[in-house]
mmCIF file of C-alpha atoms in Angstrom:
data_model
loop_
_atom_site.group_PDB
_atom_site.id
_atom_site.type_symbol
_atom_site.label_atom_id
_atom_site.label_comp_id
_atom_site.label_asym_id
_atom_site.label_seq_id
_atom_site.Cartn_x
_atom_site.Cartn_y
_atom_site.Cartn_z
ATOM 1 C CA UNK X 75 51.646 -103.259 42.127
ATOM 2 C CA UNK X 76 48.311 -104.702 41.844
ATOM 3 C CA UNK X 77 48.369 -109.075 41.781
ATOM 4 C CA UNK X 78 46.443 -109.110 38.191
ATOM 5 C CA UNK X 79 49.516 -106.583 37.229
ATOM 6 C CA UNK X 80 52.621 -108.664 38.943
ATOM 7 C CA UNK X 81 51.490 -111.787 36.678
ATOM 8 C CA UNK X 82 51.148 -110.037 33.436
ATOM 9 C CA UNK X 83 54.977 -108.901 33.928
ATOM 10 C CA UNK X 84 55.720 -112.533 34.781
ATOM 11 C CA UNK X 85 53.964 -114.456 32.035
ATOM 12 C CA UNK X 86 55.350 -111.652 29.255
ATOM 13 C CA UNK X 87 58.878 -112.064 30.685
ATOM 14 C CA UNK X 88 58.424 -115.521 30.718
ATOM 15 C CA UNK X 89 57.342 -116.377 27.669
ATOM 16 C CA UNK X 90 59.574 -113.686 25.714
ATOM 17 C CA UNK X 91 62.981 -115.271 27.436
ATOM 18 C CA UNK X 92 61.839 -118.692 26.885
ATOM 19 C CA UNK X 93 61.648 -118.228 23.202
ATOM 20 C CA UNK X 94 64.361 -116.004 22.840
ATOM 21 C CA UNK X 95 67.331 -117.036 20.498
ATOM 22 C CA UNK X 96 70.967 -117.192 20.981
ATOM 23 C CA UNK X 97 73.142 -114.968 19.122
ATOM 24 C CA UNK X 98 70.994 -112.408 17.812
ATOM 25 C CA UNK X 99 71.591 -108.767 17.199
ATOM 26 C CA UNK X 100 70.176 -105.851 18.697
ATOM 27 C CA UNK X 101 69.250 -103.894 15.277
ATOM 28 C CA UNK X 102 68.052 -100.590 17.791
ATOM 29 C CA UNK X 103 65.977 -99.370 19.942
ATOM 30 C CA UNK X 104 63.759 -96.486 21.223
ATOM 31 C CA UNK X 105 62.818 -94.672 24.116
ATOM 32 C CA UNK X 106 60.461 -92.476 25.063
ATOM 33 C CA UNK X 107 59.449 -90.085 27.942
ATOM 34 C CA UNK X 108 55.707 -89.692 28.757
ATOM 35 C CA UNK X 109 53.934 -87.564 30.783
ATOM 36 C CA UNK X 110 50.753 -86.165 30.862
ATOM 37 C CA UNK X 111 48.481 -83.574 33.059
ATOM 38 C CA UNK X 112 44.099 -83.135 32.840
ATOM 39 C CA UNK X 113 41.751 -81.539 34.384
ATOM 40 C CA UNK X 114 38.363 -80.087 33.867
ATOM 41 C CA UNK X 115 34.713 -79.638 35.335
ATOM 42 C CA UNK X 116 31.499 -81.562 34.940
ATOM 43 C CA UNK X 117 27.988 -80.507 35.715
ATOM 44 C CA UNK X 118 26.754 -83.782 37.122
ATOM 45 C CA UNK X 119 29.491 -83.788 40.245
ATOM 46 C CA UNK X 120 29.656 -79.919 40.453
ATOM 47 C CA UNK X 121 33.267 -80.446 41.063
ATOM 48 C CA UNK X 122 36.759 -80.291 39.171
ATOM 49 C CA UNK X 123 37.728 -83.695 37.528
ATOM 50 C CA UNK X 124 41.297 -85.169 36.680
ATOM 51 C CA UNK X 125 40.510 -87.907 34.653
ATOM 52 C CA UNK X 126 38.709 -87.609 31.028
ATOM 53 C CA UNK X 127 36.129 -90.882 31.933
ATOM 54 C CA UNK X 128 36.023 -91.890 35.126
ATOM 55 C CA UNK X 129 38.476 -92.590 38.446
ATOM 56 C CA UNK X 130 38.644 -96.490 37.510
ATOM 57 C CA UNK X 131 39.390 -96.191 33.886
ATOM 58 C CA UNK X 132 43.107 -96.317 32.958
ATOM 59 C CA UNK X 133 43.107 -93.362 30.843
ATOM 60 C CA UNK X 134 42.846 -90.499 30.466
ATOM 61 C CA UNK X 135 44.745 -89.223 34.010
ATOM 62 C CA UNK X 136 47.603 -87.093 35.403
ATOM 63 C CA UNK X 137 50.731 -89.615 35.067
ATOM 64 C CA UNK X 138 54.411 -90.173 34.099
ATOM 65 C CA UNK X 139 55.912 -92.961 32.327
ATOM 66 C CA UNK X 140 58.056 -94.620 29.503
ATOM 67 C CA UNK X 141 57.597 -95.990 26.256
ATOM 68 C CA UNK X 142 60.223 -98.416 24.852
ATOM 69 C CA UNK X 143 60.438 -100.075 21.711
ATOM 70 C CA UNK X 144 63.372 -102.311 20.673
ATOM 71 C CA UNK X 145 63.806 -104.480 17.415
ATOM 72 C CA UNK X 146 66.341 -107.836 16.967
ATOM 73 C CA UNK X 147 67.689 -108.906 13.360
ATOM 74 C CA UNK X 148 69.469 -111.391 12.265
ATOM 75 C CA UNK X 149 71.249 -112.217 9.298
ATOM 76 C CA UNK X 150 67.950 -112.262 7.395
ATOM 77 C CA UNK X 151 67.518 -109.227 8.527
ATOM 78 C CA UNK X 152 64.409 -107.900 11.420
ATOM 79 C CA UNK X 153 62.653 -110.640 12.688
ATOM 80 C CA UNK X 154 61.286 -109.543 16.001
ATOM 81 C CA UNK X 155 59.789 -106.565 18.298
ATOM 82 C CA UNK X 156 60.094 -105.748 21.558
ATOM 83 C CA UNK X 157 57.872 -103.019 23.315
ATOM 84 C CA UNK X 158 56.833 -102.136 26.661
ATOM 85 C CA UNK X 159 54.870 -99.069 27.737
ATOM 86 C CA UNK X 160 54.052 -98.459 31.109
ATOM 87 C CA UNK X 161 53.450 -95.459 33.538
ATOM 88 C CA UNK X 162 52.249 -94.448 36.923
ATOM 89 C CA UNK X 163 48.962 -92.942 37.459
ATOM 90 C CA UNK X 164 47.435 -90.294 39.673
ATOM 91 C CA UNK X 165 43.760 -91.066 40.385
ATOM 92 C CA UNK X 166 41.754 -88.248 41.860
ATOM 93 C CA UNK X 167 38.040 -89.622 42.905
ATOM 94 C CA UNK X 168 36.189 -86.451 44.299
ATOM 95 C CA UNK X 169 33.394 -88.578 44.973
ATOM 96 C CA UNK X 170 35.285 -89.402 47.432
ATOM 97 C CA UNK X 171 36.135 -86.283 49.109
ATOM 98 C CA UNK X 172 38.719 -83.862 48.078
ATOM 99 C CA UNK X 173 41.998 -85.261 49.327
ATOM 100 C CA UNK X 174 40.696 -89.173 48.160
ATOM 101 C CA UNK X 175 43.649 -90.127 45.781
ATOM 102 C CA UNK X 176 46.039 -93.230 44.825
ATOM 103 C CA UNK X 177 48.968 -93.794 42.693
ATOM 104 C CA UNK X 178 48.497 -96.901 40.111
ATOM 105 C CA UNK X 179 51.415 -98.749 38.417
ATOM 106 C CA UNK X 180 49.876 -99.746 34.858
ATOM 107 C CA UNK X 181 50.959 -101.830 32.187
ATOM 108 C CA UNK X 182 49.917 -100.450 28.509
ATOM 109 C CA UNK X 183 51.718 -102.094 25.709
ATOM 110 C CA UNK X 184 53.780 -104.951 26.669
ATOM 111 C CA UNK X 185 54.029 -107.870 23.885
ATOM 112 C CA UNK X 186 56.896 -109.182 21.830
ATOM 113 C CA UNK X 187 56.281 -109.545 18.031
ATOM 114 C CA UNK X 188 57.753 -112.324 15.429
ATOM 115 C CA UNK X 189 58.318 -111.506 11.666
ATOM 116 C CA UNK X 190 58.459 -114.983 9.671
ATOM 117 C CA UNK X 191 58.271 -115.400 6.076
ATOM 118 C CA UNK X 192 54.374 -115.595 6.225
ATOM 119 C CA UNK X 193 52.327 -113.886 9.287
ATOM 120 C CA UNK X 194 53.631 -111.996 11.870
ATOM 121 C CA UNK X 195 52.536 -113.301 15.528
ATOM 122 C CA UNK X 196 52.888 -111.645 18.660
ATOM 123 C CA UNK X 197 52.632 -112.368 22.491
ATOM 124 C CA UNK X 198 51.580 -110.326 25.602
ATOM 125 C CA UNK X 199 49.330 -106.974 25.490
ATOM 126 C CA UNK X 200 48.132 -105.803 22.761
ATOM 127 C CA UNK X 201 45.264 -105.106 20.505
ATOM 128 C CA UNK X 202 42.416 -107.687 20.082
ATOM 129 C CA UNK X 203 41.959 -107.974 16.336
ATOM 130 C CA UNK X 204 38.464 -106.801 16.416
ATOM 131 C CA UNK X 205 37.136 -103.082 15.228
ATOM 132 C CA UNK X 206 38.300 -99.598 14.551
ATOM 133 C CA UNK X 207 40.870 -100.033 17.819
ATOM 134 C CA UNK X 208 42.547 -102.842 16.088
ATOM 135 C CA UNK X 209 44.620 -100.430 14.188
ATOM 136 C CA UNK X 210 44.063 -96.679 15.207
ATOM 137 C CA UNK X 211 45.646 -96.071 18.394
ATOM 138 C CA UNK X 212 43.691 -94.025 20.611
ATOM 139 C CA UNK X 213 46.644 -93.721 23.426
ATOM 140 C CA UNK X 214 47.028 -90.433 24.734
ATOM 141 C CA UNK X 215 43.451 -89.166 23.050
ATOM 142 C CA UNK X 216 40.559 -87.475 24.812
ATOM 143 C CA UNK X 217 37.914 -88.526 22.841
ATOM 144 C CA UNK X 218 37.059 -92.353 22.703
ATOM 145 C CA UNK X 219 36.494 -95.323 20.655
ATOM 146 C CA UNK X 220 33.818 -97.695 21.300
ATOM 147 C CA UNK X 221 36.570 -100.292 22.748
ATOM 148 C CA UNK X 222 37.487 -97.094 25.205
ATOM 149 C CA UNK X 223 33.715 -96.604 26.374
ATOM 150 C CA UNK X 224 33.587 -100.139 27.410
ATOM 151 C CA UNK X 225 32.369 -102.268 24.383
ATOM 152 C CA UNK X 226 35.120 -104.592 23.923
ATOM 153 C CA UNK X 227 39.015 -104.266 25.379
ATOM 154 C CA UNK X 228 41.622 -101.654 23.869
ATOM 155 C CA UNK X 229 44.256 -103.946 25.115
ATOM 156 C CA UNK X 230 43.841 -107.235 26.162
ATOM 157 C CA UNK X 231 46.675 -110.236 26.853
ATOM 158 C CA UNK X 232 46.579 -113.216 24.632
ATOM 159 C CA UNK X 233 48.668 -114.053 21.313
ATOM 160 C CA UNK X 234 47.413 -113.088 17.587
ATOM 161 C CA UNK X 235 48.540 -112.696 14.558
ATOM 162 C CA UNK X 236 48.105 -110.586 11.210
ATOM 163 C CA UNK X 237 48.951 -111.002 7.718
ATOM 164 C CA UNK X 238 49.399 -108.119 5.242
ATOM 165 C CA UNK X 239 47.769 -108.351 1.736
ATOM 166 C CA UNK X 240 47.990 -106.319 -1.483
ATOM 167 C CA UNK X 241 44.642 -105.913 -0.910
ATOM 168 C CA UNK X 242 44.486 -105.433 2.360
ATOM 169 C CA UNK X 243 45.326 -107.410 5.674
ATOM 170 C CA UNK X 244 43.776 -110.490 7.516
ATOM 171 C CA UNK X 245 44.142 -110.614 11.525
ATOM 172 C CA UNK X 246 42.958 -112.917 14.402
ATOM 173 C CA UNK X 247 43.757 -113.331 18.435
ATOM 174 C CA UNK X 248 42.962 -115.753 20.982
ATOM 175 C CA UNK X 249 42.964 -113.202 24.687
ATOM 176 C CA UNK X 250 41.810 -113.735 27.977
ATOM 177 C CA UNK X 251 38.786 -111.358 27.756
ATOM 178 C CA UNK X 252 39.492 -108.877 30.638
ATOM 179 C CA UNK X 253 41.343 -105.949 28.859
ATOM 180 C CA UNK X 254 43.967 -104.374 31.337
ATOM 181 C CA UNK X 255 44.332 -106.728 34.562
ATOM 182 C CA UNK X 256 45.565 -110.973 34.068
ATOM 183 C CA UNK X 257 43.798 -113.046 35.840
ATOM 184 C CA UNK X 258 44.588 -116.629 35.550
ATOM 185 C CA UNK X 259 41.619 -117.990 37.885
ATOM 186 C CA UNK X 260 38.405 -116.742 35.472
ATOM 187 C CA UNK X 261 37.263 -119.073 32.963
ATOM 188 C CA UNK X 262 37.452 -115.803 30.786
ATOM 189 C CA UNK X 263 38.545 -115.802 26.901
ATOM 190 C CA UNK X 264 37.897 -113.883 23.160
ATOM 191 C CA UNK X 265 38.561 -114.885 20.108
ATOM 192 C CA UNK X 266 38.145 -112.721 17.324
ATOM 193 C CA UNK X 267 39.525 -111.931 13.812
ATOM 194 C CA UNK X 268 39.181 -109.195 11.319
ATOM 195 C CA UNK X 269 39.169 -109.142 7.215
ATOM 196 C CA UNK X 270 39.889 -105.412 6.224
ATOM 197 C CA UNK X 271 40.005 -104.265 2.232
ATOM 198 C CA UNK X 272 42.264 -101.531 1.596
ATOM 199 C CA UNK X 273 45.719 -100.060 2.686
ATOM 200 C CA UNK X 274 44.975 -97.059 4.559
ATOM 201 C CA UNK X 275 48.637 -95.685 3.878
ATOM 202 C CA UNK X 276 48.274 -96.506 -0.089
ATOM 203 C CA UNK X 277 44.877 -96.098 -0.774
ATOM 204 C CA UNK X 278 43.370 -93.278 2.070
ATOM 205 C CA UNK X 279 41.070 -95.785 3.136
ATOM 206 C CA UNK X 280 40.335 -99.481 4.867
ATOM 207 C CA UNK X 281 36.962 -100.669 5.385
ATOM 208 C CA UNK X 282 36.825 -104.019 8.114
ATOM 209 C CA UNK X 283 34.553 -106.876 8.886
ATOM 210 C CA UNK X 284 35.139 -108.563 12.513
ATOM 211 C CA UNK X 285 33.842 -111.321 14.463
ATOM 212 C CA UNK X 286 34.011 -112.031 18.562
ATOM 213 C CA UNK X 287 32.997 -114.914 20.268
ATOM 214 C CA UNK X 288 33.991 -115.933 23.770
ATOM 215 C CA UNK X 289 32.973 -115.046 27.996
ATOM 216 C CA UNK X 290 34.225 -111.942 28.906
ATOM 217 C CA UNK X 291 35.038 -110.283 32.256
ATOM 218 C CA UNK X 292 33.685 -106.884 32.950
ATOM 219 C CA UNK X 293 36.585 -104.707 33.902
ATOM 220 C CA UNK X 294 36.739 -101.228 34.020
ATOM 221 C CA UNK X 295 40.713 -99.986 33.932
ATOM 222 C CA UNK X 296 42.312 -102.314 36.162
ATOM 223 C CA UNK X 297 39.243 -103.048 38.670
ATOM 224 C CA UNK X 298 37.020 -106.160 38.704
ATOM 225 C CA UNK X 299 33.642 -105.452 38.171
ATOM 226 C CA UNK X 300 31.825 -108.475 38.061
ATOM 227 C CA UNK X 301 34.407 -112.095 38.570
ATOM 228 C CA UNK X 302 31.632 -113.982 36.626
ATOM 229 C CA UNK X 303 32.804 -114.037 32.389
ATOM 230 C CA UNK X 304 29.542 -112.895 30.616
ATOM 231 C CA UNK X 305 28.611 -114.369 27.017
ATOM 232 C CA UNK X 306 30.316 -111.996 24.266
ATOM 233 C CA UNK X 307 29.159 -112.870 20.286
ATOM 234 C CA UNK X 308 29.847 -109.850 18.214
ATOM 235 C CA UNK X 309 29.896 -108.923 14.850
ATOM 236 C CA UNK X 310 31.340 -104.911 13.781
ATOM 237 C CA UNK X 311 32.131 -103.096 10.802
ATOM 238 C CA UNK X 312 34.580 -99.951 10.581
ATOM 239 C CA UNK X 313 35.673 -97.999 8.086
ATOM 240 C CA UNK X 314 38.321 -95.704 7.840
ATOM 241 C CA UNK X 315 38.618 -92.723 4.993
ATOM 242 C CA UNK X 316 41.096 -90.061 4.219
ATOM 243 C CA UNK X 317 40.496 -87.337 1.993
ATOM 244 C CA UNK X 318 42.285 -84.328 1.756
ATOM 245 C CA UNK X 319 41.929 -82.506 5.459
ATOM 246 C CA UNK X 320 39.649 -84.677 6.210
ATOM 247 C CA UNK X 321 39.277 -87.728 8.306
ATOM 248 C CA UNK X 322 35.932 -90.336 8.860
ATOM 249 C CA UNK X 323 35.942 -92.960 11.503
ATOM 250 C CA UNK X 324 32.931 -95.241 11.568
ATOM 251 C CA UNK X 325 32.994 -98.254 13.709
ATOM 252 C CA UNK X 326 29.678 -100.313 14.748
ATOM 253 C CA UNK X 327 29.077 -103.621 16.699
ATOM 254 C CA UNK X 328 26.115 -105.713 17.395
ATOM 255 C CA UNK X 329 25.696 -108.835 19.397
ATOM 256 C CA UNK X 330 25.711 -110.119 23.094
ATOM 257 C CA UNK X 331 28.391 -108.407 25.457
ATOM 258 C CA UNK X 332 28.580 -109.048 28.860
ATOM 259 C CA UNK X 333 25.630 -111.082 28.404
ATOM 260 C CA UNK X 334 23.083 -108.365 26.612
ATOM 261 C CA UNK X 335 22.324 -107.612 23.719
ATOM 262 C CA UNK X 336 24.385 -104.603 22.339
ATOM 263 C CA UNK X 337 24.254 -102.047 19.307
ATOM 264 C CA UNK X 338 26.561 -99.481 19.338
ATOM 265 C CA UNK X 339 27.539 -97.159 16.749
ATOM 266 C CA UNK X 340 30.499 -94.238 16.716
ATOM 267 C CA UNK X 341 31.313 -91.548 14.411
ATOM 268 C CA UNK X 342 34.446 -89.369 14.109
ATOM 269 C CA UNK X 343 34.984 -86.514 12.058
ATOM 270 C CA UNK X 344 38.632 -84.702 12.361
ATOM 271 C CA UNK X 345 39.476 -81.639 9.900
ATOM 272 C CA UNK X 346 43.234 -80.819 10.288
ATOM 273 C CA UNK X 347 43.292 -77.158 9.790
ATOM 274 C CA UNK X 348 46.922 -76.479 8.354
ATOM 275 C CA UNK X 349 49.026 -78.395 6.104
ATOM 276 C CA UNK X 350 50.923 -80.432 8.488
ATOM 277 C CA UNK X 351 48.159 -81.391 10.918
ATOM 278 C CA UNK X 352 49.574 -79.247 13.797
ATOM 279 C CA UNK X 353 45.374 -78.278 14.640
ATOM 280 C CA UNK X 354 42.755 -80.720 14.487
ATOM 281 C CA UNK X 355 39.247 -80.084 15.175
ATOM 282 C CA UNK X 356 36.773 -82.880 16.048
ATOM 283 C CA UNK X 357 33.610 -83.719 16.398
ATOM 284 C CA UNK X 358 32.023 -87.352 17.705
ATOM 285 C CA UNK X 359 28.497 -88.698 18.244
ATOM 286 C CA UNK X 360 27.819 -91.735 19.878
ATOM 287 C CA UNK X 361 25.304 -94.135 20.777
ATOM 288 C CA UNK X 362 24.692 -97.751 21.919
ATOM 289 C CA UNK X 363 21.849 -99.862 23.146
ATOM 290 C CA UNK X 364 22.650 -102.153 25.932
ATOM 291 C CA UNK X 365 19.666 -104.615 27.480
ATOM 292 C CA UNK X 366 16.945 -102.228 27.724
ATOM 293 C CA UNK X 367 19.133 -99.043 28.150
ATOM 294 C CA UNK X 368 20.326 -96.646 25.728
ATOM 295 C CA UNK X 369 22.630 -93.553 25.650
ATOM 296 C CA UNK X 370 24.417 -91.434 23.724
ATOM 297 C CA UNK X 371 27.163 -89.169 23.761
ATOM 298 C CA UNK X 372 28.899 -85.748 21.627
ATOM 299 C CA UNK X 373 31.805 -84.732 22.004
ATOM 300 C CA UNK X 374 33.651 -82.032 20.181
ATOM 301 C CA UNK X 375 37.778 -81.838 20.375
ATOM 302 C CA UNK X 376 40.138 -79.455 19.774
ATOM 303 C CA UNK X 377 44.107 -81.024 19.579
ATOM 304 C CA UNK X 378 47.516 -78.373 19.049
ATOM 305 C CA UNK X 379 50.791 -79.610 18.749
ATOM 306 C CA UNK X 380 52.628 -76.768 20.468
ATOM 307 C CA UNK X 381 56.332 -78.223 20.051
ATOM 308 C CA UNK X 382 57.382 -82.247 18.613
ATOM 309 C CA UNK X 383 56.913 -83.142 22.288
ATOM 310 C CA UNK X 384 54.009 -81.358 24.001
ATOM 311 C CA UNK X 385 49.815 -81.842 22.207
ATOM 312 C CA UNK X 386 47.475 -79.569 24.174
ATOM 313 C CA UNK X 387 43.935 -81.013 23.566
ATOM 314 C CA UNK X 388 40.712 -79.997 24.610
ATOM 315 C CA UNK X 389 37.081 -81.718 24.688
ATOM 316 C CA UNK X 390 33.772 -80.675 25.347
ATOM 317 C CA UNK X 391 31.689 -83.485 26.178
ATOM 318 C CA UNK X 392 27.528 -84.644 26.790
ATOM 319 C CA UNK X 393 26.508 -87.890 28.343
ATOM 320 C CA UNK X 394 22.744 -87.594 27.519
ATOM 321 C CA UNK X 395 21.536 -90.504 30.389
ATOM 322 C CA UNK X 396 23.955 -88.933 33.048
ATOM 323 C CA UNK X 397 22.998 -85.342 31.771
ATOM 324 C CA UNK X 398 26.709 -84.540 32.304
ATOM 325 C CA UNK X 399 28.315 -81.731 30.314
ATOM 326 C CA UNK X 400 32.388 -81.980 30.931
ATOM 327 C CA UNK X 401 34.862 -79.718 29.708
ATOM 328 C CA UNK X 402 38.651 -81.211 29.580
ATOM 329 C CA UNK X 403 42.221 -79.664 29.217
ATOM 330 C CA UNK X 404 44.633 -82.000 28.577
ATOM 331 C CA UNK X 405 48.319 -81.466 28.293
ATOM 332 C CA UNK X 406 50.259 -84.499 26.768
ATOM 333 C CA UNK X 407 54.285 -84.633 26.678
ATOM 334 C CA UNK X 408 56.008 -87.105 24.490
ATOM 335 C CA UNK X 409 60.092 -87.150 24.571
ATOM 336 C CA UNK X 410 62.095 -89.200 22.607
ATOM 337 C CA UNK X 411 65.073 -90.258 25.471
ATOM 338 C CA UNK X 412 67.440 -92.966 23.202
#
């Protein structure tokens, strides 16, 4: 296990055992099975790929793993969460020849979460309150948000917090700025918070404001890119609707990240195609400015669920700048183990 990895299990552990009470309950828990299997083909290589981005990104690649979630009560009732996700990974870099590949131990979820009478707070990994990604979890999906292409961290370690409105919610963190890897020797940080109007389970839609300010590290996956922290200032809107079989994503930044100045703006439209949303078809510009470059991408996605456990998903996908057209097969196995 990589050194970044060994001290996020150490400072999680750490910090959940040094706060933990004595003489609570264990109110249950859950555990999963995960597995998952991809491959494709894209024009730019001219070879097969097994990974949906690219060799260093965490996700999406061939792997096995766990997901465990457990909750504690006490005579109040719940007060905490427990969850921990984590998996090994099969990169395949045919860059690198044919036979070029690794196993990686990675660390997805891992953060403890505390119910009190006002706010709940957590500690560990989890999601930067900032953005669509804040509350729609892409795990296990082919096509990406704009925290997945690289603007801003899907999971990142710190401590945050969230409060739940009639109206709507309120949420802020305080993380380290470098997303999947710990690194305790990088002057690296991001704070952000998010003001969102509307209950997307109530009213079929949210619509957010956020804010980001701090020096981020570049990291793609687990790997170091550049050990300098780059200015980040952001500001994003998203907005989430539900409507029948349909469903719009829009989520758009604009600022400094890594130092530049960034626009980026993603659109996702998904039209479940029976009653119980057992077919989903998708389709997803899109585009960003970074410095003096700009790109764009479309994707389209097809997603079955062939049994509870096993999602087969496709994507067709075009990265204009690389002029890459990909084609993905994903198979994704979810089993629920206690």
């Amino acid at each position: 296990m990589c050194r970044p990895m060994r001290k996020g299990w150490i400072l999680l552990l750490g910090l959940v055992f040094w706060g933990w009470p004595d003489g609570v309950n264990a109110a249950g828990h859950l555990l999963f099975f995960e597995a998952q299997g991809i491959a494709g083909y894209g024009s730019q290589l001219e070879k097969p790929l097994y990974y949906s981005m690219s060799p260093e990104a965490e996700m999406q690649k061939p792997s096995i793993g766990f997901d465990y979630l457990k909750r504690f009560s006490g005579e109040t009732g719940d007060w905490g969460t427990f969850a921990l996700q984590a998996r090994l990974a099969l990169t395949v870099n045919g860059e690198e020849g044919p036979n070029h590949f690794k196993g990686e131990p990675q660390i997805y979820n891992a953060y403890f979460k505390w119910r009190t009478p006002g706010p709940y707070f957590w500690i560990g990994h989890n999601r930067p309150a900032f953005g669509l990604s804040s509350y729609f979890d892409s795990h296990g999906l082919l096509l990406r948000t704009l925290a997945v292409q690289g603007f801003g961290y899907d999971r990142d370690w710190g401590i945050g917090g969230y409060k739940d409105f009639p109206w709507g919610d309120i949420s802020a963190s305080l993380t380290t700025g470098s997303g999947m890897p710990l690194y305790f020797d990088r002057d690296s940080y991001m704070i952000s918070g998010r003001f969102s109007y509307g209950v997307l389970s109530r009213d079929n839609f949210t619509l957010g404001v956020s804010l980001g300010y701090g020096n981020t590290l570049d990291t793609m996956g687990f790997d170091l890119r550049n050990p300098e922290p780059q200015k980040m200032a952001l500001g994003g809107m998203d907005l989430t609707i539900l409507r029948n079989n349909l469903e719009h994503r829009f989520d758009a930044l604009a600022g400094q990240w890594l130092g530049k100045t960034t626009y980026a703006l993603f659109y996702r439209l998904g039209i479940n195609l029976d009653p119980e949303a057992r077919l989903k078809v998708e389709a997803q510009p899109i585009f960003w400015k970074t410095g003096p470059e700009e790109n764009y991408q479309v994707s389209l996605g097809l997603s079955a669920t062939a049994t509870s456990n096993l999602t087969i998903r496709f994507m067709y996908n075009y990265n204009h700048k690389q002029e890459d057209h990909r084609v993905l097969l994903q198979w994704y196995y979810y089993l629920p183990i206690l």
